[in-house]
Amino acid sequence: MSEIRCRIAPSPSGFLHIGTAKIALFNWLFARSTGGTFVLRLEDTDAERTDETYVQAMCDGFHWLGIHWDEGPEFGSEPERGDYRPYRQSQRRQIHVDAAHRLLESGKAYKCFCTKEELEAMREKAAAEKRPPRYEGTWRDASQERIDAMGNAPYVVRFRVPEGETVIHDIVQGDVRVKNTEFDDFVILKGNGDPIFHLAVVVDDATMKISHVIRGDDHLTNAARHVMLFEALGEPVPQFAHLPMVLDDRGKKFSKREHGANVLDWRDDGYLPEALINYVALLGWTPEEAGRELFSMEELKHLFRIERWGKSAARFDRKKLDWLNGQHIRRLALEEFRDRVTAILVKQGFPVMDKPEAWRTRMAEICQEKLATLNQIVEYTDFFFGPVTSYDEKAVRKQWQNDEAAGVMELMIGAMESVGDWTSDHIKAAYEQLGEQHELGLGKLVHPTRLALTGKSVGPGLFELAELLGKHEALARMRQGLDHIRNGIAAT
Ligand code: GLU
């Protein structure tokens, strides 16, 4: 097979799950790194579970991640595109039915007229004999007369499972051999004429000329049936790659109800799509450059190699994701970072747009090196937009509850007052000079000052934030801090 074509085939029955995002990402990166084509096919045959709002939610998730399909259904203002339309499985029913009829005609499938009661009796018998329930082949070798005699009675179409064994050549799992006796003659067309998933997926992959079926390892148990169907239809069997699932931080399958299972939860929590992509890529791919973890999307598109995919499931490691997110935040252009964090502050109701643009840019600049998530901008800057009304208790105990605290505070107020040109460099110089004069390390000055100016023990660089606060406001806060030290007002 020369042309590489792969696909993501989600059933839109909910939001974009992190596990589906991983499969989509691996397909997409595989296509991008090989010059192949990445297809989106919506497996929306389960009408009860499919809802257009889910289709929207799922595609929004792909868009946010930056996973764009080359061929796929209509979405928003994007028209359906590709040579193998339609890309919604529900619109391909006739193609599946025709394939089932071809299998019937060639004898690779047959009609089964068993009634519900007969099938129930088979199940009960198997249960009594402690065997797994299986179809006993009642209609497998039925004569034409017997079939004709059924007239218009309802029937299902069953696949005639061949003898022997089926081998799944899997890029990730290796060769998986399955004895065909493991399977009974499974249904491919239901009594109402609807195709069953196994038939639909195989027919769609065959007619869409999919060369690589890359999907979750929960489908490995289906793969043997799929191989048999490809062969029975006389279609080339695609290369398979069954990838391990994404596990949560406790090592369990990410449950749908868990926060973070929905890819857009990460967006709402202030993560960058490029960080999530980078992180998820590492859940099942080992870069050639040992130890390297940080990759941009562009780098991944070039470096991602199917030969380096692994089969062990990886746990979600929030610390590593946070670290990567911080790294990707640092890589953003300053203006872009500024606009993203400004939007978050506006949403939180802070009057950030009342400040001049240069102020906003500087605010962004002094935070960009520090944040692990975009949302942290709130705790890093909220003190700019309102008075300090409480002090971090632990920091108060450490910085302010000692005999020297009030005296040092007075000295610092004096040093600040002496600063003429209120820039971070000058404030810093005044503090350094003060430290030297009184033999106090800079830390002894910086931490109590930070507490007075922000009420907190962590935040952006102290001298930079003091500059942005302005001299008047900084001094007012220092005096408020001094009052607090003297009067011992309980910190809240
Ligand atoms: N629709 C299936 C799912 O959502 C995927 C089938 C496949 O990838 O072959 O799990």
PDB file of C-alpha atoms and ligand atoms in Angstrom, residues 7-13 20 23 27 41-44 49 58 89 197 201-202 205 213-216 218-219 222 226 240 242, ligand 1:
ATOM      1  CA  ARG A   7      -8.476   8.025  10.303  1.00  0.00           C
ATOM      2  CA  ILE A   8     -10.123   8.801  13.578  1.00  0.00           C
ATOM      3  CA  ALA A   9     -13.584   7.305  13.760  1.00  0.00           C
ATOM      4  CA  PRO A  10     -15.215   8.575  16.926  1.00  0.00           C
ATOM      5  CA  SER A  11     -18.764   7.854  17.972  1.00  0.00           C
ATOM      6  CA  PRO A  12     -20.095  11.270  18.903  1.00  0.00           C
ATOM      7  CA  SER A  13     -21.893  10.293  22.072  1.00  0.00           C
ATOM      8  CA  THR A  20      -9.985   9.700  21.843  1.00  0.00           C
ATOM      9  CA  ILE A  23      -5.836   8.298  19.205  1.00  0.00           C
ATOM     10  CA  ASN A  27      -3.208   9.344  13.659  1.00  0.00           C
ATOM     11  CA  ARG A  41     -15.241   9.770  10.015  1.00  0.00           C
ATOM     12  CA  LEU A  42     -18.120  10.171  12.413  1.00  0.00           C
ATOM     13  CA  GLU A  43     -19.447   6.813  13.500  1.00  0.00           C
ATOM     14  CA  ASP A  44     -22.869   8.163  14.248  1.00  0.00           C
ATOM     15  CA  ARG A  49     -26.620   8.231  21.539  1.00  0.00           C
ATOM     16  CA  MET A  58     -16.105  16.787  19.800  1.00  0.00           C
ATOM     17  CA  GLN A  89     -21.340   6.567   8.887  1.00  0.00           C
ATOM     18  CA  PHE A 197     -20.492  -2.059  13.795  1.00  0.00           C
ATOM     19  CA  VAL A 201     -16.169  -0.139  10.159  1.00  0.00           C
ATOM     20  CA  VAL A 202     -14.523  -2.615   7.795  1.00  0.00           C
ATOM     21  CA  ASP A 205     -12.123   1.536   6.006  1.00  0.00           C
ATOM     22  CA  VAL A 213      -6.083   1.532  11.351  1.00  0.00           C
ATOM     23  CA  ILE A 214      -4.703   3.205  14.469  1.00  0.00           C
ATOM     24  CA  ARG A 215      -7.073   2.985  17.416  1.00  0.00           C
ATOM     25  CA  GLY A 216      -7.427   2.120  21.096  1.00  0.00           C
ATOM     26  CA  ASP A 218      -9.992  -1.845  23.489  1.00  0.00           C
ATOM     27  CA  HIS A 219     -10.632  -2.706  19.826  1.00  0.00           C
ATOM     28  CA  ASN A 222     -12.531  -6.873  17.435  1.00  0.00           C
ATOM     29  CA  HIS A 226     -12.257  -7.249  11.038  1.00  0.00           C
ATOM     30  CA  PHE A 240      -3.184  -2.192  12.483  1.00  0.00           C
ATOM     31  CA  HIS A 242      -3.728  -0.736  18.726  1.00  0.00           C
TER      32      HIS A 242
HETATM   33  N1  GLU B   1     -16.198   4.176  16.657  1.00  0.00           N
HETATM   34  C1  GLU B   1     -15.229   3.447  17.390  1.00  0.00           C
HETATM   35  C2  GLU B   1     -15.020   4.105  18.743  1.00  0.00           C
HETATM   36  O1  GLU B   1     -15.431   5.233  18.939  1.00  0.00           O
HETATM   37  C3  GLU B   1     -13.887   3.404  16.697  1.00  0.00           C
HETATM   38  C4  GLU B   1     -13.783   2.288  15.752  1.00  0.00           C
HETATM   39  C5  GLU B   1     -12.417   2.170  15.114  1.00  0.00           C
HETATM   40  O2  GLU B   1     -11.554   3.036  15.334  1.00  0.00           O
HETATM   41  O3  GLU B   1     -12.201   1.207  14.394  1.00  0.00           O
HETATM   42  O4  GLU B   1     -14.462   3.491  19.613  1.00  0.00           O
END
